[in-house]
Structures are given as structure tokens and as C-alpha cells.
Coordinates of C-alpha atoms in Angstrom, one line a residue:
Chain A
X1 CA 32.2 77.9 -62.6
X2 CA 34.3 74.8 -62.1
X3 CA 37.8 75.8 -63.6
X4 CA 37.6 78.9 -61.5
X5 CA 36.5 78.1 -58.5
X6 CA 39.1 78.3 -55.9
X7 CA 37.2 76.1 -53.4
X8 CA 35.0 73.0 -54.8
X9 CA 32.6 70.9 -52.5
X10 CA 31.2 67.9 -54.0
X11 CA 28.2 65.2 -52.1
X12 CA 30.0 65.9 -48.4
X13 CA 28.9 63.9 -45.8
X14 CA 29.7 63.7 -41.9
X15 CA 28.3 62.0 -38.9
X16 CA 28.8 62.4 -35.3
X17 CA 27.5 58.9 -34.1
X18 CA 24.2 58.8 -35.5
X19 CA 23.4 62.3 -35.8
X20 CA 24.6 63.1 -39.3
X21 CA 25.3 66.5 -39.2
X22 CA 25.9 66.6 -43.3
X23 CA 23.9 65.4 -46.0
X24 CA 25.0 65.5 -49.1
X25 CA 26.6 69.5 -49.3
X26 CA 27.7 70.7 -52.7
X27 CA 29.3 73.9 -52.8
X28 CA 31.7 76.3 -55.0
X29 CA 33.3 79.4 -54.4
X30 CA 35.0 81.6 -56.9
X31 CA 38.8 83.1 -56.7
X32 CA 38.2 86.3 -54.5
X33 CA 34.3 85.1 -54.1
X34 CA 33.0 85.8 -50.7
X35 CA 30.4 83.0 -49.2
X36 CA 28.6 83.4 -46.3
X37 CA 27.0 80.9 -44.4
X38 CA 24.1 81.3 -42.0
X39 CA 21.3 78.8 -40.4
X40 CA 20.3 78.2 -37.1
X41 CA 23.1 76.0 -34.6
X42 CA 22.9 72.7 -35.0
X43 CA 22.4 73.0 -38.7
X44 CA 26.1 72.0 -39.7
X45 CA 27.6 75.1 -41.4
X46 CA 30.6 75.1 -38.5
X47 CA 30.9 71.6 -39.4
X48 CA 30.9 72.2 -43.5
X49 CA 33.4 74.5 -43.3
X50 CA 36.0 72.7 -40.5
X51 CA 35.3 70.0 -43.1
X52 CA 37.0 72.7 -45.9
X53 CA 40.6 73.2 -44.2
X54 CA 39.8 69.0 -42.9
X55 CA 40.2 70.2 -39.1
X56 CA 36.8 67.6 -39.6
X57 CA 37.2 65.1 -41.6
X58 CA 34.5 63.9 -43.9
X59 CA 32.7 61.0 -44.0
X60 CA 31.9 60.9 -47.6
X61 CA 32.1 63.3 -50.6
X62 CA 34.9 64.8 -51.9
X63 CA 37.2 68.7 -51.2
X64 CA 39.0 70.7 -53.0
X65 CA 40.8 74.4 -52.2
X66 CA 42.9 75.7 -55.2
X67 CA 44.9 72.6 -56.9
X68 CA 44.8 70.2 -53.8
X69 CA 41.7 67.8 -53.5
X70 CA 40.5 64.9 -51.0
X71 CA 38.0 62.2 -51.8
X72 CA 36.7 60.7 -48.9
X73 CA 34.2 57.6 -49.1
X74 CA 33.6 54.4 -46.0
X75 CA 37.1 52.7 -46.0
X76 CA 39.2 54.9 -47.7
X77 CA 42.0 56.2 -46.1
X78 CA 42.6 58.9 -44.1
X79 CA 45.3 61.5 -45.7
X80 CA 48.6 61.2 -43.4
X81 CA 49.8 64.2 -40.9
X82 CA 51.8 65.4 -43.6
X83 CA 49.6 66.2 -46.2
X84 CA 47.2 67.4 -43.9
X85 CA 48.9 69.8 -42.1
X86 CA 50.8 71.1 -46.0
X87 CA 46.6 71.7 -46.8
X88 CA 45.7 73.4 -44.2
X89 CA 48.8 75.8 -44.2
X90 CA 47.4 77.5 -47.3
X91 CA 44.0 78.1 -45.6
X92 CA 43.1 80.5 -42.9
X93 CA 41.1 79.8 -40.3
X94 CA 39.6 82.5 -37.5
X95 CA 37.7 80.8 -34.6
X96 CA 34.7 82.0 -32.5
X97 CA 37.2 82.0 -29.5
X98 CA 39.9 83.8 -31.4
X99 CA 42.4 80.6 -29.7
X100 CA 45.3 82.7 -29.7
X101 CA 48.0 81.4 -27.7
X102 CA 48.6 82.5 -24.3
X103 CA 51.6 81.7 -23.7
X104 CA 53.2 83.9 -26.5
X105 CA 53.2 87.7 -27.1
X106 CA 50.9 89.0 -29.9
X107 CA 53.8 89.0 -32.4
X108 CA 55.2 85.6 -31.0
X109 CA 51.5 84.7 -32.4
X110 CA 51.8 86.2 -35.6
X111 CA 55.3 84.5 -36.2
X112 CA 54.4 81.4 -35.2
X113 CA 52.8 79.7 -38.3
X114 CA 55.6 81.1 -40.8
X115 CA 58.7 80.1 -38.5
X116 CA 57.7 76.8 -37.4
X117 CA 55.1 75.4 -40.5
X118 CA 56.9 77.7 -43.4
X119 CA 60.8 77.4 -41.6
X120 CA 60.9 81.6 -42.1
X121 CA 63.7 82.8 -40.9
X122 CA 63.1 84.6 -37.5
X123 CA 63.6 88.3 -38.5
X124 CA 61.2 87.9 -41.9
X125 CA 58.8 86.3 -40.1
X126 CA 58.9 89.3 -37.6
X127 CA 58.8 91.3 -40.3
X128 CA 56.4 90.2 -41.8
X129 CA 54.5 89.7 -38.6
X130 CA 54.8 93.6 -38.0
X131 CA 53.2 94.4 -41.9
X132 CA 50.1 91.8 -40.7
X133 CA 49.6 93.4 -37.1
X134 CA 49.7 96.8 -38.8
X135 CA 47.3 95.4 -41.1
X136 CA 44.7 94.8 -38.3
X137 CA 45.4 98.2 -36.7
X138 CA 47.4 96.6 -33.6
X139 CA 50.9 97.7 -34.2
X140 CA 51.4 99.3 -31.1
X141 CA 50.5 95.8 -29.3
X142 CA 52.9 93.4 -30.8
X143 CA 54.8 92.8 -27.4
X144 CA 51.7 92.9 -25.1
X145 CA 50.3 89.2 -24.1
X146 CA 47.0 88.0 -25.2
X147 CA 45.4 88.0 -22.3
X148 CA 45.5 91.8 -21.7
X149 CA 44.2 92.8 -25.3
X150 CA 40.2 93.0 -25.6
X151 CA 38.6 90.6 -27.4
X152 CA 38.0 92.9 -30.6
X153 CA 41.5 93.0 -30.4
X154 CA 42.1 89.5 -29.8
X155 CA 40.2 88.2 -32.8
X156 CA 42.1 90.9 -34.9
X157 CA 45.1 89.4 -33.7
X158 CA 44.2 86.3 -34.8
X159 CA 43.1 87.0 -38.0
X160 CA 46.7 88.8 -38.2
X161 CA 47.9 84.9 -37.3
X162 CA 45.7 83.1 -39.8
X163 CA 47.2 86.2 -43.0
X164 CA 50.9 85.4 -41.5
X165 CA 50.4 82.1 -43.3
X166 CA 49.7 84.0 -46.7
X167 CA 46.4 81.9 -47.4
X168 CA 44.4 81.6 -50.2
X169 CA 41.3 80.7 -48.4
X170 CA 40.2 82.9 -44.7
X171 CA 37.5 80.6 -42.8
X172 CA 35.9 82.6 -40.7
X173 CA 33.8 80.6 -37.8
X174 CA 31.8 83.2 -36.0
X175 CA 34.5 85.4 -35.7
X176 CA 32.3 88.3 -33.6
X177 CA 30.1 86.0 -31.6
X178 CA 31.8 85.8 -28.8
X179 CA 32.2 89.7 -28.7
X180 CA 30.8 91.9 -26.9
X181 CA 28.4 94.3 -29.4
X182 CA 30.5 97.4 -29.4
X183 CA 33.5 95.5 -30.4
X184 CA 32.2 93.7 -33.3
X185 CA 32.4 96.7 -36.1
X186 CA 36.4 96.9 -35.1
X187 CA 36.4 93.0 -36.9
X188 CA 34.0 93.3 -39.6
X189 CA 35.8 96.1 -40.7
X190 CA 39.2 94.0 -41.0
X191 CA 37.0 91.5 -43.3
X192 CA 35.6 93.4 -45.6
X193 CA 38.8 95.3 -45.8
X194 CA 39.5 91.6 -46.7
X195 CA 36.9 91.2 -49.0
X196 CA 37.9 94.2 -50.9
X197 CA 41.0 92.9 -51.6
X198 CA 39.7 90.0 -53.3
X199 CA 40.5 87.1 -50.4
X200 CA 38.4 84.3 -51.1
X201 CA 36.5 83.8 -47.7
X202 CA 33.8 81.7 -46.0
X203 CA 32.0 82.8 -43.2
X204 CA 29.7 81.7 -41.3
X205 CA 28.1 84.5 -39.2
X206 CA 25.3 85.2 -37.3
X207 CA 25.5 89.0 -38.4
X208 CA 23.0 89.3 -41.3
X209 CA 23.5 92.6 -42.2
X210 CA 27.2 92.2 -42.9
X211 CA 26.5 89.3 -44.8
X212 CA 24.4 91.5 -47.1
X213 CA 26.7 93.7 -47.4
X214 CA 30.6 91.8 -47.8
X215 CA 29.1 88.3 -49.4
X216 CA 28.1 88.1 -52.9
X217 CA 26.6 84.3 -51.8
X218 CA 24.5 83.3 -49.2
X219 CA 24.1 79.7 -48.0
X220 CA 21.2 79.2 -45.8
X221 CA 21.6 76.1 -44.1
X222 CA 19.5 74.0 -41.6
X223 CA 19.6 70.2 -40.1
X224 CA 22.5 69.3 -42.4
X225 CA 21.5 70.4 -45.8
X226 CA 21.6 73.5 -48.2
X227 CA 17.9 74.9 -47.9
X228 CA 18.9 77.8 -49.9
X229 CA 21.9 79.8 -52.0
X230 CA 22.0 82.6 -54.2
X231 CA 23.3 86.3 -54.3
X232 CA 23.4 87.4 -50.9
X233 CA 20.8 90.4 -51.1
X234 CA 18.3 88.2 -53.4
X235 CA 18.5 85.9 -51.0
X236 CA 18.6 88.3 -47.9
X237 CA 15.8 90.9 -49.2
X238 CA 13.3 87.9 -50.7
X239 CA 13.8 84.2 -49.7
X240 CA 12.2 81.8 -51.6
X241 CA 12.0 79.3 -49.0
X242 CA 9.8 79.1 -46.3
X243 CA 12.4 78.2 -43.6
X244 CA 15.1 80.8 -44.7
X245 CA 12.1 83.5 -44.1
X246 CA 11.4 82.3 -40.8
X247 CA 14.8 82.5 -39.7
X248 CA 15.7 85.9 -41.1
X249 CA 12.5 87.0 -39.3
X250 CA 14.8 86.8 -36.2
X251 CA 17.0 89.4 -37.0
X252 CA 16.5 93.8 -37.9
X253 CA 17.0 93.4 -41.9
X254 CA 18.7 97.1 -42.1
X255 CA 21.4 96.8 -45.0
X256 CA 23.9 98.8 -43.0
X257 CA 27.4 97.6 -41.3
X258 CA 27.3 97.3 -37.6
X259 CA 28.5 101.1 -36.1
X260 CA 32.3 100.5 -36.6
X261 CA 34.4 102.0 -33.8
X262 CA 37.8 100.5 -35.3
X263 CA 41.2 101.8 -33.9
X264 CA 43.8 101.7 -36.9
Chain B
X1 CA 61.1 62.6 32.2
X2 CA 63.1 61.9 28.8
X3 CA 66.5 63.2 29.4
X4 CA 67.4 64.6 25.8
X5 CA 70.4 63.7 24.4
X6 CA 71.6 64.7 20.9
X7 CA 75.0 65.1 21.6
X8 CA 75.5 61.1 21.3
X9 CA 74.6 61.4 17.4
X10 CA 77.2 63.4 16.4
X11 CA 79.5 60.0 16.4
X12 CA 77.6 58.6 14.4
X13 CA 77.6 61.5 11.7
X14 CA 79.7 59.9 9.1
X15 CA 76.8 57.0 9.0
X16 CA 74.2 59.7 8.8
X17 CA 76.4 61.5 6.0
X18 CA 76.6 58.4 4.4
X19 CA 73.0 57.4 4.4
X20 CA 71.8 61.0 3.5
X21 CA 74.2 60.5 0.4
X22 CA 72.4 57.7 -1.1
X23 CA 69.0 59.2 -0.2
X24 CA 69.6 62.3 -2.0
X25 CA 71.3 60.5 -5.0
X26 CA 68.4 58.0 -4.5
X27 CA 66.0 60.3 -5.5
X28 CA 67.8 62.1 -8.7
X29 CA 67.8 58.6 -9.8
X30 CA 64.1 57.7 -9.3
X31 CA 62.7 61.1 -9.9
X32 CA 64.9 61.4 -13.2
X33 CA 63.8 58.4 -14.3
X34 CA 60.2 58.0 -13.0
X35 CA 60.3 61.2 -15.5
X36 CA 60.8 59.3 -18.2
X37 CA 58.5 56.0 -17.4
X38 CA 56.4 59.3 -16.8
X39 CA 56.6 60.6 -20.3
X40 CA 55.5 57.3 -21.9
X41 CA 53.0 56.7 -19.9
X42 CA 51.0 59.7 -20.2
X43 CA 51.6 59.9 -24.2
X44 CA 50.6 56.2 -24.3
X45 CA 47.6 56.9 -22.7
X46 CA 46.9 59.3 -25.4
X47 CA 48.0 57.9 -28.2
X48 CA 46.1 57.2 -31.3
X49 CA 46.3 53.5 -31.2
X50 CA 44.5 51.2 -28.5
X51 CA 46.7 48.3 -28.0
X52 CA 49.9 51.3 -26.7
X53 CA 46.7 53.0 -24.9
X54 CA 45.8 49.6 -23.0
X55 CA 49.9 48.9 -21.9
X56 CA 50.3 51.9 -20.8
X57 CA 47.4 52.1 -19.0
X58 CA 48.1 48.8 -17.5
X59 CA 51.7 50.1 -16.4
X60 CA 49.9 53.2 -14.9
X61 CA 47.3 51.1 -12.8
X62 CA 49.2 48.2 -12.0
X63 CA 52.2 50.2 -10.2
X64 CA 49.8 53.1 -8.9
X65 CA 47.2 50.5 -7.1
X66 CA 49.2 48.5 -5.5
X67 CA 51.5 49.3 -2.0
X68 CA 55.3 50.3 -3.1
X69 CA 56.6 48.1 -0.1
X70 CA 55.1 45.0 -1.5
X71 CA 56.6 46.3 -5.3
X72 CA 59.8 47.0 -3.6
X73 CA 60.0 43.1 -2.0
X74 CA 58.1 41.7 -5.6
X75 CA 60.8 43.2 -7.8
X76 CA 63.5 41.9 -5.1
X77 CA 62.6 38.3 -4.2
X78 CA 59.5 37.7 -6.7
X79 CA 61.1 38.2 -9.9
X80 CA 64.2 35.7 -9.6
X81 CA 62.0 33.1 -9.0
X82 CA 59.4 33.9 -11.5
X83 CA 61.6 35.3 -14.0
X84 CA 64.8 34.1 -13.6
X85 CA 65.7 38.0 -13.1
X86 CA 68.5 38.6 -10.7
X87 CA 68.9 42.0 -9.6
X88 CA 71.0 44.1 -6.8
X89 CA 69.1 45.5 -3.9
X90 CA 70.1 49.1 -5.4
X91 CA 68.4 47.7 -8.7
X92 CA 65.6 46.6 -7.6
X93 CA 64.9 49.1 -5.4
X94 CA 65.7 52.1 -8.1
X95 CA 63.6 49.8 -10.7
X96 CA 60.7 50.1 -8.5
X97 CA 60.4 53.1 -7.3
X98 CA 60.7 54.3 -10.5
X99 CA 58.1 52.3 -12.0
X100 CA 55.9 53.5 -9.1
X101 CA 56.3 57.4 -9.7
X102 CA 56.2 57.4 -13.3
X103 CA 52.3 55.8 -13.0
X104 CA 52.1 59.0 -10.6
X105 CA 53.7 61.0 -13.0
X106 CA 52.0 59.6 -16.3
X107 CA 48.4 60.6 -14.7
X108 CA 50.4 64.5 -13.7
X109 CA 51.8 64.6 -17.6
X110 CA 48.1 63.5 -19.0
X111 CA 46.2 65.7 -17.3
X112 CA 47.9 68.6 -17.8
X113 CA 47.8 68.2 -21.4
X114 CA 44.3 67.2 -22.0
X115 CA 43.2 70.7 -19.5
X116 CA 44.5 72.4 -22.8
X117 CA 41.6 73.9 -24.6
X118 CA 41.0 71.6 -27.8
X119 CA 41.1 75.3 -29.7
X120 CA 44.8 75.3 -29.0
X121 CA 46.0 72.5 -30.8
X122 CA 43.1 73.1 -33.7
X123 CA 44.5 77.0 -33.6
X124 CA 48.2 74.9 -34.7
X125 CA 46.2 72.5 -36.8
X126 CA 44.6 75.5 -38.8
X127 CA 48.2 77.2 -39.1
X128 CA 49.3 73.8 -40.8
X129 CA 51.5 72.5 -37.6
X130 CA 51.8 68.7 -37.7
X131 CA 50.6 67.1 -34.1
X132 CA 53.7 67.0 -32.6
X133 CA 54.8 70.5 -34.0
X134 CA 51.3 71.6 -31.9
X135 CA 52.3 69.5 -29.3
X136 CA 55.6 71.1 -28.8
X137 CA 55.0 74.4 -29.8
X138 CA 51.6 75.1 -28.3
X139 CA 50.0 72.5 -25.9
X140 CA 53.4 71.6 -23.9
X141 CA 54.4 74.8 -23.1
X142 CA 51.2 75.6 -21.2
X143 CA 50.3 72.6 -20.2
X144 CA 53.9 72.0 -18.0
X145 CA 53.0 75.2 -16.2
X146 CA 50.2 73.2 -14.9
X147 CA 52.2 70.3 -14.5
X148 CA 54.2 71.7 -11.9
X149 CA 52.9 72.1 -8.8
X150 CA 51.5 68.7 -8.9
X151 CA 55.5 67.3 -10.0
X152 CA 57.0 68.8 -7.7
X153 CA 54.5 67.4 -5.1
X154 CA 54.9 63.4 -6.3
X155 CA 59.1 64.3 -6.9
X156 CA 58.2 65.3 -2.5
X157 CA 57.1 61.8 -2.1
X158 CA 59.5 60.2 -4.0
X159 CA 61.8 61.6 -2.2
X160 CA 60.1 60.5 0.9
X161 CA 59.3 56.7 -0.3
X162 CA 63.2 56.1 -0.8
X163 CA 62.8 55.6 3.0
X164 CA 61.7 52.0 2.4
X165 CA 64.5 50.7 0.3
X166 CA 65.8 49.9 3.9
X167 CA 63.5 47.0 3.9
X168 CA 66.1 45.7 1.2
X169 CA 68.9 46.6 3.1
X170 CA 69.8 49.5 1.0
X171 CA 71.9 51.6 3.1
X172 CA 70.1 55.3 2.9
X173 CA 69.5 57.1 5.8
X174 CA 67.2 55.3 7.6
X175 CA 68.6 52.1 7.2
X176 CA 71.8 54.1 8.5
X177 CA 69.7 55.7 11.4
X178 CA 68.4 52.0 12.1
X179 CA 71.8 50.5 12.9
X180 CA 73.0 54.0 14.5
X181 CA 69.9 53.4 16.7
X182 CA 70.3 49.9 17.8
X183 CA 74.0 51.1 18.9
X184 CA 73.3 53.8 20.4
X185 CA 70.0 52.7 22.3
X186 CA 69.0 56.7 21.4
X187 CA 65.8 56.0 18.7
X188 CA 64.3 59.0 19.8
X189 CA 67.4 61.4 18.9
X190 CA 68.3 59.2 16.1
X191 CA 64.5 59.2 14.6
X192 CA 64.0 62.8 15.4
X193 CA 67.3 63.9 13.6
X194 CA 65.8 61.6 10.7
X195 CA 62.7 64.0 10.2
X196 CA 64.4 67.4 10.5
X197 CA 67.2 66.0 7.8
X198 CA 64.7 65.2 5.1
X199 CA 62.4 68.7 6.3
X200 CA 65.7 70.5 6.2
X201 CA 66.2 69.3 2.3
X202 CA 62.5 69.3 1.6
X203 CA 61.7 73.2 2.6
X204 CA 64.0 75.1 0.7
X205 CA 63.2 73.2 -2.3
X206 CA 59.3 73.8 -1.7
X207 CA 60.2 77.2 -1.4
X208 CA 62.4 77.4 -4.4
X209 CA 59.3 76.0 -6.4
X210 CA 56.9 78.4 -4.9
X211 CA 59.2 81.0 -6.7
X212 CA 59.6 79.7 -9.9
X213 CA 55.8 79.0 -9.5
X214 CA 55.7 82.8 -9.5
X215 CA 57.5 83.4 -12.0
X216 CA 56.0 81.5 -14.9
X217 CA 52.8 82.9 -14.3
X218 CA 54.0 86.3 -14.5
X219 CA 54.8 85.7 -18.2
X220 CA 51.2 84.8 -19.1

């Protein structure tokens, strides 16, 4: 699985203080492989994958997305600004609170990563910005502000920012928990319109059923280790473990999509 | 009952001319500058390394808890003695009220960057912006909006405190009003004319501020 593996996790540690939030965390995805991570808060999968685009950085252990990896061990030293930020420009990330920025239209957004990261010339990189926005279904909103969008349309928008960048890697950091439940089909939609054209994405999610349905992995997580991992439906419809069956016990275990009231 | 006289003043209006002059250009000076010490301040406070974190947070405390009038005579008489450090009244006096509003300032700059949600400057992190792109693309911009209100209220005082350079016989208008005063024998007109000069400078600007107040948040 190695050589094709577009994302690589190897022994990753991290502590906050004393609490160590990751022990020891292997994990591979394959080019266009969809992984979804689930577990109870607290149990580290936010942390595992800030630790992929290094937004956290590791304690121990080592990271690799496509050609560029980090090793990471007590003493070594910390990769400068330089690299880091040249990393994380080829992975994107979509954040619970969608963190667009206010003070900039939604196509100011858009353009922002490939004119002042990628040094796009301004009408490409509206161009460009346009083609994303009409990916999302928000075309008609590119000169409206942020804060008068919903917040479907907000995390839509950002996800429009995070493709700008032309990623090989989407991070998705429970992108619909902070929406309201009639809002949240609009976004899964938009990712497993993703999925289906072969993105290579993590999420972490609190939506089961999606999980079932867009990830081909599922990483059940809890207190900092991998508890489980296999095919998402295996592990969905039949967990082996004790604790991944008393936390999917929590939610309705339908295999269908949230209703989807998307507005292309 | 005081028999009101204004009409004695106007003789004395090149002095006041005079005097409002080197207020006015007083305060470009320290406000311009106390910008500056300002700016250091507040990203040495937040920078990454401790011992630029500790200086400038001694600059900060040292010129924000203690009296500008006893800083104003320090940097005058204290420091040739001490330092061997001979300065002009103007000098000194520029020196220190600079020094005083930038540890004003530095606390205005760094709060109003750290009331940026942390999701703002991850958001640039995650798009592959450096720091200081983030900083200046994304943090800065919002986080002078909330700057202002609170700048323009310390550039107020500022303006105010170049009042006591007089104590170091700077000639700016109250030092002008002083000697106009003890000629005259008329404190009351002198004094009174004193505080509508700086309110008549001081109001339009506040209102000014208001506006562009206005207008920034409009664009949010």
C-alpha cells in the first residue's frame, strides 16, 4: 500500500502538557482514497489530522502527503516557516467554523490563497476563483460578504477557498457540525461530489451515515489511539470492537445521505 | 462679580498662534512616533522569543506605570547626569512623550490582534501563507478596525499631555498662555481660551473619526 499511498502516518505522537492526546497513530490513505475518522471528542482525531497539513505539530512519529515527509522525534528541529507554509499549500483544509475571512468578499476569499501563496496573477486567480465558486453552487454570491451568506453557504465557500489552492489532500474537520440540520445535505453533497472525483480526503465527521456512504475507510478512534479501521460499511454494519459498538449505538444506522436540499 | 474681559487676549494672539503651532506640530510628532515605539512594542510582546517578549514588555510597563511629568523631568535633568545624555527641552520632551504613548499604544496594537479568532490566522496557515503573509493579509486588516477607536482615543490624550512640556519650558500653548497670563493679570480669559482652543481642534477630529468609524464597518 506504501508506494501508493498519497498520505503515510507512521508512530505519531502529541501531547498537550501531560494529556497526550496521540499515542502512537499509524495511518495510510490511497491516491483518491477517502478516510473517515470518527470517535467520541476528546479522542484526538481533530488533532491527528491538524497533525497531517502540521497546523499541529507532532511530538514524535513521522508525516508524509505525496513526495514531502516530516520526521519528528524530542529535540529535533522544527521545519522553518518556509517549508511549512510550501506543505501545507498543497493540502486543503475545511474547518468546523468554516473561518472565512470577513473582511473580504466571497471571491476575495477564493482568490486569496492563489494570489498571495501561489503569486497568480489577479485576473487567473479570479478566474479561477469564479470556476471554484461555481463548483460549490455559489456563483451568483461571489461579491456578497461572508457574513450575509448562511452557514451551508459559508462552509461551501470555504471549501471553494481550500480547492483554489488546487490540493492534493481536502482535510475536512467537522465541516457540518456547526450547521444547522437542514443545511448540512447542501455540504455533504459538495464532498462526495468530491469523492467521486477521486480527491483524496480525510474527514472527520460526526455524520455516520455519510461516512458509510463517501468513505471506503473508517478509523474509529478513542483516548488517543486507533481502536478500530477497516472498510467503512464492515466496520459501520458489524464492529468488532466493543467500544466502536457502543459508540455507533449513539447514532440511527440508516445507510442513506442526509435529505440534500443543495442550491446549484 | 467677574467683569469678563476677552478682548485683552486678542494682543496677545501671535503668542497664542505661536504656542498652538508647536502644540499641534507637537503632537504629529509624538503621535507619529509613539506609532512606531507602538508597533514594536505590541509585536514584541508577541513575539516568538522570550528575551524580545520580556524588553518589550519592560518598555510597555515601565513608561505606562509611571506619571509622564516625572518621565518628562527624568529624561530632561536625570539622564545627563546618569548617562552623560544631553538633550534639548524639545528632545527630551518629544522623546518622552513618545515613549509614554507607544506603551499605550503597544497594549491598543496587541490587543487588537490577539481578539482575532485563532481560526483566522490557521484559515491562512492551512492556505500555505507564511506568518507574516497571515498577519498582513488576514489578522491586520481586521484587527486595526478594532484598533481604532481605542487610537484615536490615546492619539486624544497625547494630544492633551503635550500640555506639560511647559514644565520644560517648551513654548506650546500653555507655556505661551502662562507668560500671556502673568502679563496680562487675565488667567481666567487666558485659561478659558486655552480649553476652547484644544476642544475646538479636538471635536471635529472626534467627529471625523466617528465617520470613518462608520464607514469601515459598513464594508464588513
Amino acid at each position: 500500500m506504501s508506494e501508493t499511498s498519497k498520505i503515510e502516518i507512521r508512530a505519531l505522537r502529541k501531547s498537550f502538557g501531560s494529556n497526550e492526546v496521540l499515542k502512537n497513530i499509524s495511518l495510510d490513505v490511497a491516491k483518491g482514497g477517502v478516510v473517515a475518522l470518527i470517535g467520541p471528542s476528546g479522542s484526538g482525531k481533530s488533532t491527528l489530522l491538524r497533525c497531517i497539513n502540521l497546523l499541529v505539530v507532532p511530538d514524535g512519529g513521522s508525516v508524509r502527503v505525496g513526495g514531502t515527509s516530516f520526521q519528528f522525534a524530542d529535540g529535533s528541529k522544527l521545519p522553518d516557516v518556509k517549508t511549512l507554509a510550501k506543505f501545507r499549500a498543497t493540502t486543503g483544509m475545511v474547518f468546523q467554523h468554516f473561518n472565512l475571512f470577513p473582511h473580504m468578499t466571497t471571491l476575495q476569499n477564493v482568490m486569496e490563497g492563489p494570489v498571495t501563496v501561489r503569486r497568480m496573477a489577479k485576473a487567473d486567480a479570479e478566474k479561477l476563483a469564479r470556476t471554484q465558486l461555481a463548483k460549490v453552487g455559489l456563483a451568483e454570491k461571489a461579491d456578497q460578504y461572508p457574513a450575509t451568506l448562511s452557514g451551508g453557504q459559508k462552509q461551501r465557500v470555504a471549501i471553494a477557498r481550500a480547492l483554489a489552492m488546487e490540493p492534493d489532500v481536502m482535510l475536512f474537520d467537522e465541516a457540518t457540525s456547526a450547521l444547522d440540520p437542514e443545511l448540512v445535505g447542501e455540504v455533504l453533497n459538495v464532498i462526495q461530489q468530491l469523492a467521486s472525483e477521486g480527491m483524496t480526503m480525510v474527514i472527520v465527521t460526526h455524520e455516520i451515515a455519510f461516512a458509510r456512504e463517501v468513505a471506503d475507510r473508517l478509523i474509529f478512534m478513542r483516548d488517543g489511539i486507533v481502536v478500530e479501521e477497516g472498510p467503512a460499511r464492515q466496520v459501520i454494519d458489524n464492529p468488532r470492537e466493543a467500544a466502536t459498538r457502543a459508540f455507533l449505538s449513539h447514532f440511527h444506522r440508516t445507510g442513506a445521505l442526509p435529505p440534500a436540499n443543495a442550491t446549484p | 462679580m467677574y467683569q469678563w474681559d476677552f478682548g485683552i487676549l486678542w494682543s496677545y494672539r501671535w503668542l497664542f498662534l505661536n504656542g498652538l503651532g508647536v502644540t499641534v506640530g507637537f503632537t504629529v510628532v509624538i503621535v507619529v512616533l509613539g506609532l512606531v515605539f507602538g508597533l514594536f512594542g505590541a509585536f514584541g510582546s508577541l513575539s516568538r522569543f522570550k528575551a524580545v517578549r520580556l524588553t518589550a514588555l519592560t518598555f510597555i510597563e515601565a513608561f505606562r506605570c509611571t506619571p509622564i511629568l516625572v518621565q518628562l523631568i527624568w529624561f530632561y535633568y536625570a539622564l545627563p547626569i546618569l548617562a552623560g545624555v544631553e538633550m534639548t527641552p524639545i528632545t527630551a520632551s518629544a522623546l518622552a512623550l513618545s515613549l509614554y504613548g507607544g506603551s499605550f499604544y503597544s497594549e491598543i496594537i496587541r490587543g487588537g490582534i490577539i481578539s482575532i479568532d485563532k481560526g483566522q490566522s490557521e484559515a491562512g496557515a492551512a492556505l500555505g501563507m507564511t506568518p507574516g503573509q497571515s498577519m498582513r493579509r488576514i489578522v491586520l486588516p481586521q484587527a486595526i478596525k478594532r484598533m481604532i477607536p481605542a487610537l484615536m482615543n490615546q492619539s486624544i490624550i497625547q494630544f492633551k499631555n503635550t500640555s506639560l512640556v511647559s514644565v520644560l519650558a517648551v513654548p506650546d500653548l500653555v507655556y505661551q498662555s502662562q507668560v500671556a497670563a502673568h502679563d496680562s493679570y487675565r488667567p481666567l480669559e487666558t485659561y478659558t481660551a486655552v480649553a476652547v482652543a484644544y476642544a475646538a481642534i479636538l471635536i471635529p477630529l472626534t467627529i471625523l473619526a466617528r465617520r470613518g468609524e462608520k464607514r469601515l464597518a459598513v464594508s464588513e
